[in-house]
Amino acid sequence: MVSTECSPGTSESCAYTGPAGTEGVGVCHAGARTCDASGSWSACSGEVVPQPEVDANAVDEDCDGVARMCAPGTSESCAYTGPAGTEGVGVCHAGARTCAASGSTWSACSGEVVPQPEVDANAVDEDCDGVARLCAPGTSESCAYTGPAGTEGVGTCQAGARTCDVSGTSWGACTGEVIPQTEVCGNDLDDDCDGHASPSCAEWLSTGSMTTKRWMHKAALLANGQVLVSGGHNGSEALKTAELYDPTKGTWSVTGSMSIERRGHAATVLQDGKVLVTGGEGLNGWALMKAELYDPTTGTWSSAGSMSIERYGHAATVLPDGKVLVTGGEGPNGWTLMKAELYDPTTATWSSAGSMRIARAGHMATLLANGQVLVSGGHNGSEALKTAELYDPTKGTWSVTGSMRIERRGHVATVLPDGKVLVTGGEGPNGWTLRKAELYDPTNGTWLDTDPMNTARYLPRATVLQDGKVLVTGGEGPNGWALATAELYDPTTATWSSAGSMGIARNKQTATVLQNGKVLVTGGKGDGEFLKSAELFDPAP
């Protein structure tokens, strides 16, 4: 009889070979063997001993009694609980949960953002509708004020405002801002926002009359603030008398007389405060060579020698080195002159300054910021000129520059604060009285038309005020009558405006800016009447 180990077909557990305490824990268990047909045991199979834990399957592979649901410390998104279509729009997003250190549990879901009421003006889409609101629809706010510092809230000046559109996504244009403007006369408002309403604005005031009637005379502002008026014509003869205006008292007083009668002469204030008078027409109507000096400290005149030729209707310009350039004019027998000459106050001598390119009288000679002298227009004895030229004191030479836009004589030229030269009025082709105004640019030597004056004027007077505006007064109108009107040119806007009217019409008067900013206008000729009256223009009463 054959001996057997077991009953065929039966099975039994094998001895567990894994670590003590792990059998029957988690997936760990002993294997099994089966008795074959011959009664022998098969090899043991099916044993499961601890293995590395597999995260997130909820099975305890390492048989430590804990089934790991997740990898410790890892995170994952939670299911989004907000309205459909809002996840990932604006600020909305799902939250997240983190696996515990044991790997057996997830933390609570946190950090989820679902739609909230929109917060205006932060450019964030809180309600997750795809639109970030910059502002509350229909609301308004002030814009940044662009006017000069210290003017906001003064007078009429105020910041503008902007309004949020209906979507809340953008601001409208800024509107309603008011920055300083030129003071409007008669509106009782502070338009320039300086804290003072000026109902009357600029105005004309009468002041004391000169001691005698004067026309074609000259006025010079002295260093002491007084104004020296010399020569001219009283309706019957040329004058050699002179007088002084005292702005502090508004009175006139006689001072020393020149050595000879003069009208249409030139008077220039030298750097030492004395006044050089040159040329003009004398008693017999002849052009004069003689020059003389007025000393304000003594009120007396002394000889300044004689020019090389007689001159009337010439121009005299003080150069940066203190010398005086005298140009053109009408000479003996009415000839128009090309010659120029220099007076040197340090040596009290005259010397040649060469010759202009063209003979001229009734022209303007204007000192530019670069030290050169611009000579413009005038006439050559028969017709008005539009040509212009430059004198360079450093080289003592003359050169041609751009021509004006139109022929002019009896015009005025003034240097603006930006260095450009404003030329206004005069008599043009065919004797027409001109309204046209133009600007010379020294940087490129060209002329450009600017807005015309309100009134055509021949032989007006122009002065630069302390605020940079140019006051043009009087002159002859197109009908040959003297004008009482005045106007202002504003370089900042390149526009003209009325400056009211003088108390009386005048031509060939003088106009002098006083140290207090007012403008003294003296004498001239009205409609057939020679004048001794004077008046003041006050730009800021």
mmCIF file of N, CA, C and O in Angstrom, residues 217-285:
data_model
loop_
_atom_site.group_PDB
_atom_site.id
_atom_site.type_symbol
_atom_site.label_atom_id
_atom_site.label_comp_id
_atom_site.label_asym_id
_atom_site.label_seq_id
_atom_site.Cartn_x
_atom_site.Cartn_y
_atom_site.Cartn_z
ATOM 1 N N HIS A 217 7.617 164.607 -32.903
ATOM 2 C CA HIS A 217 8.584 164.752 -31.827
ATOM 3 C C HIS A 217 9.082 163.370 -31.409
ATOM 4 O O HIS A 217 8.677 162.352 -31.979
ATOM 5 N N LYS A 218 9.945 163.321 -30.394
ATOM 6 C CA LYS A 218 10.460 162.049 -29.911
ATOM 7 C C LYS A 218 10.357 162.007 -28.387
ATOM 8 O O LYS A 218 10.451 163.040 -27.708
ATOM 9 N N ALA A 219 10.174 160.777 -27.865
ATOM 10 C CA ALA A 219 10.095 160.573 -26.419
ATOM 11 C C ALA A 219 11.083 159.478 -26.026
ATOM 12 O O ALA A 219 11.236 158.483 -26.742
ATOM 13 N N ALA A 220 11.743 159.661 -24.885
ATOM 14 C CA ALA A 220 12.720 158.689 -24.398
ATOM 15 C C ALA A 220 12.524 158.476 -22.908
ATOM 16 O O ALA A 220 12.427 159.444 -22.143
ATOM 17 N N LEU A 221 12.469 157.190 -22.492
ATOM 18 C CA LEU A 221 12.315 156.859 -21.078
ATOM 19 C C LEU A 221 13.669 156.931 -20.391
ATOM 20 O O LEU A 221 14.606 156.208 -20.750
ATOM 21 N N LEU A 222 13.778 157.786 -19.380
ATOM 22 C CA LEU A 222 15.034 157.955 -18.646
ATOM 23 C C LEU A 222 15.140 156.929 -17.520
ATOM 24 O O LEU A 222 14.149 156.333 -17.101
ATOM 25 N N ALA A 223 16.362 156.745 -17.030
ATOM 26 C CA ALA A 223 16.601 155.765 -15.976
ATOM 27 C C ALA A 223 15.848 156.105 -14.691
ATOM 28 O O ALA A 223 15.508 155.212 -13.907
ATOM 29 N N ASN A 224 15.548 157.387 -14.461
ATOM 30 C CA ASN A 224 14.833 157.787 -13.248
ATOM 31 C C ASN A 224 13.321 157.630 -13.380
ATOM 32 O O ASN A 224 12.571 158.017 -12.469
ATOM 33 N N GLY A 225 12.862 157.068 -14.518
ATOM 34 C CA GLY A 225 11.445 156.828 -14.724
ATOM 35 C C GLY A 225 10.709 157.958 -15.401
ATOM 36 O O GLY A 225 9.560 157.802 -15.822
ATOM 37 N N GLN A 226 11.361 159.136 -15.527
ATOM 38 C CA GLN A 226 10.728 160.242 -16.226
ATOM 39 C C GLN A 226 10.872 160.057 -17.743
ATOM 40 O O GLN A 226 11.664 159.237 -18.216
ATOM 41 N N VAL A 227 10.090 160.816 -18.498
ATOM 42 C CA VAL A 227 10.110 160.733 -19.956
ATOM 43 C C VAL A 227 10.546 162.079 -20.526
ATOM 44 O O VAL A 227 9.954 163.120 -20.199
ATOM 45 N N LEU A 228 11.585 162.034 -21.359
ATOM 46 C CA LEU A 228 12.066 163.230 -22.047
ATOM 47 C C LEU A 228 11.402 163.326 -23.411
ATOM 48 O O LEU A 228 11.485 162.406 -24.215
ATOM 49 N N VAL A 229 10.716 164.428 -23.669
ATOM 50 C CA VAL A 229 10.117 164.686 -24.980
ATOM 51 C C VAL A 229 10.872 165.854 -25.606
ATOM 52 O O VAL A 229 11.049 166.908 -24.975
ATOM 53 N N SER A 230 11.315 165.652 -26.854
ATOM 54 C CA SER A 230 12.158 166.665 -27.496
ATOM 55 C C SER A 230 11.651 167.011 -28.886
ATOM 56 O O SER A 230 11.131 166.162 -29.615
ATOM 57 N N GLY A 231 11.813 168.288 -29.237
ATOM 58 C CA GLY A 231 11.568 168.755 -30.593
ATOM 59 C C GLY A 231 10.158 168.544 -31.100
ATOM 60 O O GLY A 231 9.182 168.587 -30.348
ATOM 61 N N GLY A 232 10.070 168.325 -32.419
ATOM 62 C CA GLY A 232 8.786 168.171 -33.074
ATOM 63 C C GLY A 232 8.380 169.442 -33.805
ATOM 64 O O GLY A 232 9.200 170.339 -34.066
ATOM 65 N N HIS A 233 7.113 169.533 -34.096
ATOM 66 C CA HIS A 233 6.561 170.647 -34.870
ATOM 67 C C HIS A 233 5.279 171.092 -34.184
ATOM 68 O O HIS A 233 4.477 170.268 -33.747
ATOM 69 N N ASN A 234 5.069 172.381 -34.054
ATOM 70 C CA ASN A 234 3.896 172.883 -33.331
ATOM 71 C C ASN A 234 2.787 173.377 -34.259
ATOM 72 O O ASN A 234 1.839 174.024 -33.813
ATOM 73 N N GLY A 235 2.948 173.092 -35.547
ATOM 74 C CA GLY A 235 1.951 173.535 -36.515
ATOM 75 C C GLY A 235 2.427 174.688 -37.354
ATOM 76 O O GLY A 235 1.866 174.964 -38.417
ATOM 77 N N SER A 236 3.472 175.378 -36.882
ATOM 78 C CA SER A 236 4.003 176.498 -37.652
ATOM 79 C C SER A 236 5.502 176.396 -37.858
ATOM 80 O O SER A 236 6.037 176.912 -38.848
ATOM 81 N N GLU A 237 6.221 175.729 -36.931
ATOM 82 C CA GLU A 237 7.674 175.633 -37.063
ATOM 83 C C GLU A 237 8.208 174.455 -36.254
ATOM 84 O O GLU A 237 7.549 173.954 -35.340
ATOM 85 N N ALA A 238 9.408 174.044 -36.636
ATOM 86 C CA ALA A 238 10.104 173.007 -35.870
ATOM 87 C C ALA A 238 10.528 173.576 -34.515
ATOM 88 O O ALA A 238 10.737 174.785 -34.362
ATOM 89 N N LEU A 239 10.663 172.684 -33.528
ATOM 90 C CA LEU A 239 10.951 173.096 -32.152
ATOM 91 C C LEU A 239 12.307 172.570 -31.679
ATOM 92 O O LEU A 239 12.752 171.502 -32.086
ATOM 93 N N LYS A 240 12.945 173.356 -30.797
ATOM 94 C CA LYS A 240 14.151 172.853 -30.149
ATOM 95 C C LYS A 240 13.940 172.669 -28.639
ATOM 96 O O LYS A 240 14.821 172.177 -27.946
ATOM 97 N N THR A 241 12.759 173.015 -28.175
ATOM 98 C CA THR A 241 12.472 172.871 -26.742
ATOM 99 C C THR A 241 12.303 171.402 -26.361
ATOM 100 O O THR A 241 12.044 170.537 -27.204
ATOM 101 N N ALA A 242 12.446 171.156 -25.071
ATOM 102 C CA ALA A 242 12.261 169.809 -24.524
ATOM 103 C C ALA A 242 11.582 169.921 -23.170
ATOM 104 O O ALA A 242 11.642 170.962 -22.508
ATOM 105 N N GLU A 243 10.928 168.843 -22.750
ATOM 106 C CA GLU A 243 10.252 168.836 -21.459
ATOM 107 C C GLU A 243 10.238 167.435 -20.874
ATOM 108 O O GLU A 243 10.514 166.446 -21.577
ATOM 109 N N LEU A 244 9.909 167.366 -19.587
ATOM 110 C CA LEU A 244 9.948 166.108 -18.849
ATOM 111 C C LEU A 244 8.577 165.780 -18.269
ATOM 112 O O LEU A 244 7.889 166.656 -17.737
ATOM 113 N N TYR A 245 8.204 164.495 -18.362
ATOM 114 C CA TYR A 245 6.977 164.011 -17.725
ATOM 115 C C TYR A 245 7.354 163.208 -16.496
ATOM 116 O O TYR A 245 8.210 162.314 -16.549
ATOM 117 N N ASP A 246 6.733 163.521 -15.365
ATOM 118 C CA ASP A 246 6.974 162.809 -14.110
ATOM 119 C C ASP A 246 5.771 161.912 -13.828
ATOM 120 O O ASP A 246 4.694 162.388 -13.465
ATOM 121 N N PRO A 247 5.922 160.588 -13.998
ATOM 122 C CA PRO A 247 4.773 159.684 -13.808
ATOM 123 C C PRO A 247 4.246 159.677 -12.379
ATOM 124 O O PRO A 247 3.070 159.365 -12.159
ATOM 125 N N THR A 248 5.092 159.961 -11.410
ATOM 126 C CA THR A 248 4.636 159.927 -10.017
ATOM 127 C C THR A 248 3.667 161.068 -9.712
ATOM 128 O O THR A 248 2.842 160.958 -8.812
ATOM 129 N N LYS A 249 3.790 162.165 -10.475
ATOM 130 C CA LYS A 249 2.921 163.320 -10.242
ATOM 131 C C LYS A 249 1.951 163.568 -11.396
ATOM 132 O O LYS A 249 0.978 164.309 -11.233
ATOM 133 N N GLY A 250 2.237 162.960 -12.569
ATOM 134 C CA GLY A 250 1.401 163.218 -13.740
ATOM 135 C C GLY A 250 1.547 164.629 -14.256
ATOM 136 O O GLY A 250 0.600 165.203 -14.803
ATOM 137 N N THR A 251 2.752 165.208 -14.097
ATOM 138 C CA THR A 251 2.966 166.606 -14.483
ATOM 139 C C THR A 251 4.127 166.733 -15.465
ATOM 140 O O THR A 251 4.997 165.860 -15.567
ATOM 141 N N TRP A 252 4.136 167.860 -16.165
ATOM 142 C CA TRP A 252 5.184 168.187 -17.127
ATOM 143 C C TRP A 252 5.979 169.394 -16.632
ATOM 144 O O TRP A 252 5.433 170.302 -16.008
ATOM 145 N N SER A 253 7.265 169.402 -16.960
ATOM 146 C CA SER A 253 8.110 170.553 -16.629
ATOM 147 C C SER A 253 9.113 170.768 -17.750
ATOM 148 O O SER A 253 9.553 169.831 -18.416
ATOM 149 N N VAL A 254 9.463 172.021 -17.964
ATOM 150 C CA VAL A 254 10.418 172.367 -19.020
ATOM 151 C C VAL A 254 11.818 171.972 -18.573
ATOM 152 O O VAL A 254 12.196 172.113 -17.410
ATOM 153 N N THR A 255 12.606 171.478 -19.527
ATOM 154 C CA THR A 255 14.024 171.205 -19.283
ATOM 155 C C THR A 255 14.827 171.940 -20.357
ATOM 156 O O THR A 255 14.248 172.668 -21.181
ATOM 157 N N GLY A 256 16.138 171.754 -20.338
ATOM 158 C CA GLY A 256 16.970 172.461 -21.293
ATOM 159 C C GLY A 256 16.579 172.216 -22.739
ATOM 160 O O GLY A 256 16.092 171.133 -23.091
ATOM 161 N N SER A 257 16.800 173.214 -23.588
ATOM 162 C CA SER A 257 16.470 173.106 -25.002
ATOM 163 C C SER A 257 17.665 172.609 -25.805
ATOM 164 O O SER A 257 18.829 172.848 -25.452
ATOM 165 N N MET A 258 17.373 171.932 -26.908
ATOM 166 C CA MET A 258 18.423 171.509 -27.824
ATOM 167 C C MET A 258 19.069 172.740 -28.458
ATOM 168 O O MET A 258 18.538 173.847 -28.387
ATOM 169 N N SER A 259 20.185 172.536 -29.112
ATOM 170 C CA SER A 259 20.888 173.662 -29.735
ATOM 171 C C SER A 259 20.258 174.073 -31.048
ATOM 172 O O SER A 259 20.528 175.160 -31.560
ATOM 173 N N ILE A 260 19.397 173.213 -31.597
ATOM 174 C CA ILE A 260 18.823 173.491 -32.905
ATOM 175 C C ILE A 260 17.433 172.872 -32.982
ATOM 176 O O ILE A 260 17.129 171.896 -32.297
ATOM 177 N N GLU A 261 16.574 173.477 -33.795
ATOM 178 C CA GLU A 261 15.222 172.957 -33.961
ATOM 179 C C GLU A 261 15.262 171.640 -34.755
ATOM 180 O O GLU A 261 16.034 171.499 -35.699
ATOM 181 N N ARG A 262 14.393 170.714 -34.353
ATOM 182 C CA ARG A 262 14.372 169.413 -35.022
ATOM 183 C C ARG A 262 12.946 168.845 -35.029
ATOM 184 O O ARG A 262 12.220 168.953 -34.045
ATOM 185 N N ARG A 263 12.597 168.184 -36.120
ATOM 186 C CA ARG A 263 11.404 167.344 -36.169
ATOM 187 C C ARG A 263 11.763 166.102 -36.991
ATOM 188 O O ARG A 263 12.611 166.171 -37.885
ATOM 189 N N GLY A 264 11.130 164.976 -36.675
ATOM 190 C CA GLY A 264 11.449 163.752 -37.396
ATOM 191 C C GLY A 264 12.861 163.272 -37.127
ATOM 192 O O GLY A 264 13.463 162.577 -37.951
ATOM 193 N N HIS A 265 13.415 163.640 -35.978
ATOM 194 C CA HIS A 265 14.756 163.209 -35.599
ATOM 195 C C HIS A 265 14.671 161.840 -34.914
ATOM 196 O O HIS A 265 13.601 161.246 -34.813
ATOM 197 N N ALA A 266 15.805 161.337 -34.445
ATOM 198 C CA ALA A 266 15.843 160.093 -33.667
ATOM 199 C C ALA A 266 16.403 160.399 -32.283
ATOM 200 O O ALA A 266 17.298 161.235 -32.141
ATOM 201 N N ALA A 267 15.875 159.728 -31.261
ATOM 202 C CA ALA A 267 16.348 159.910 -29.884
ATOM 203 C C ALA A 267 16.539 158.535 -29.267
ATOM 204 O O ALA A 267 15.593 157.740 -29.214
ATOM 205 N N THR A 268 17.759 158.234 -28.812
ATOM 206 C CA THR A 268 18.073 156.923 -28.240
ATOM 207 C C THR A 268 18.721 157.094 -26.874
ATOM 208 O O THR A 268 19.561 157.978 -26.679
ATOM 209 N N VAL A 269 18.314 156.232 -25.944
ATOM 210 C CA VAL A 269 18.886 156.272 -24.596
ATOM 211 C C VAL A 269 20.151 155.415 -24.580
ATOM 212 O O VAL A 269 20.119 154.224 -24.904
ATOM 213 N N LEU A 270 21.283 156.036 -24.207
ATOM 214 C CA LEU A 270 22.563 155.334 -24.145
ATOM 215 C C LEU A 270 22.676 154.538 -22.853
ATOM 216 O O LEU A 270 21.884 154.717 -21.916
ATOM 217 N N GLN A 271 23.679 153.676 -22.795
ATOM 218 C CA GLN A 271 23.852 152.827 -21.619
ATOM 219 C C GLN A 271 24.200 153.627 -20.364
ATOM 220 O O GLN A 271 23.959 153.166 -19.245
ATOM 221 N N ASP A 272 24.755 154.840 -20.535
ATOM 222 C CA ASP A 272 25.066 155.665 -19.356
ATOM 223 C C ASP A 272 23.898 156.533 -18.933
ATOM 224 O O ASP A 272 24.005 157.346 -18.020
ATOM 225 N N GLY A 273 22.726 156.372 -19.620
ATOM 226 C CA GLY A 273 21.525 157.112 -19.257
ATOM 227 C C GLY A 273 21.312 158.397 -20.016
ATOM 228 O O GLY A 273 20.235 158.990 -19.947
ATOM 229 N N LYS A 274 22.339 158.866 -20.735
ATOM 230 C CA LYS A 274 22.160 160.059 -21.554
ATOM 231 C C LYS A 274 21.337 159.728 -22.793
ATOM 232 O O LYS A 274 21.190 158.557 -23.165
ATOM 233 N N VAL A 275 20.826 160.766 -23.454
ATOM 234 C CA VAL A 275 20.000 160.587 -24.639
ATOM 235 C C VAL A 275 20.689 161.215 -25.841
ATOM 236 O O VAL A 275 21.042 162.416 -25.806
ATOM 237 N N LEU A 276 20.887 160.403 -26.875
ATOM 238 C CA LEU A 276 21.503 160.887 -28.116
ATOM 239 C C LEU A 276 20.408 161.250 -29.106
ATOM 240 O O LEU A 276 19.553 160.423 -29.428
ATOM 241 N N VAL A 277 20.453 162.491 -29.595
ATOM 242 C CA VAL A 277 19.508 162.953 -30.616
ATOM 243 C C VAL A 277 20.278 163.177 -31.906
ATOM 244 O O VAL A 277 21.327 163.825 -31.913
ATOM 245 N N THR A 278 19.745 162.630 -32.998
ATOM 246 C CA THR A 278 20.437 162.723 -34.287
ATOM 247 C C THR A 278 19.488 163.202 -35.367
ATOM 248 O O THR A 278 18.313 162.851 -35.394
ATOM 249 N N GLY A 279 20.028 164.008 -36.307
ATOM 250 C CA GLY A 279 19.345 164.378 -37.538
ATOM 251 C C GLY A 279 18.002 165.034 -37.349
ATOM 252 O O GLY A 279 17.743 165.754 -36.382
ATOM 253 N N GLY A 280 17.129 164.798 -38.327
ATOM 254 C CA GLY A 280 15.819 165.428 -38.371
ATOM 255 C C GLY A 280 15.800 166.578 -39.365
ATOM 256 O O GLY A 280 16.782 166.836 -40.080
ATOM 257 N N GLU A 281 14.689 167.279 -39.405
ATOM 258 C CA GLU A 281 14.544 168.458 -40.252
ATOM 259 C C GLU A 281 14.608 169.699 -39.384
ATOM 260 O O GLU A 281 14.002 169.741 -38.308
ATOM 261 N N GLY A 282 15.316 170.718 -39.848
ATOM 262 C CA GLY A 282 15.434 171.962 -39.118
ATOM 263 C C GLY A 282 14.384 172.971 -39.546
ATOM 264 O O GLY A 282 13.395 172.644 -40.218
ATOM 265 N N LEU A 283 14.634 174.222 -39.171
ATOM 266 C CA LEU A 283 13.669 175.291 -39.449
ATOM 267 C C LEU A 283 13.391 175.470 -40.929
ATOM 268 O O LEU A 283 12.268 175.727 -41.340
ATOM 269 N N ASN A 284 14.431 175.347 -41.734
ATOM 270 C CA ASN A 284 14.264 175.587 -43.169
ATOM 271 C C ASN A 284 13.852 174.336 -43.934
ATOM 272 O O ASN A 284 13.807 174.344 -45.157
ATOM 273 N N GLY A 285 13.578 173.239 -43.177
ATOM 274 C CA GLY A 285 13.175 171.994 -43.825
ATOM 275 C C GLY A 285 14.326 171.157 -44.313
ATOM 276 O O GLY A 285 14.114 170.103 -44.930
#
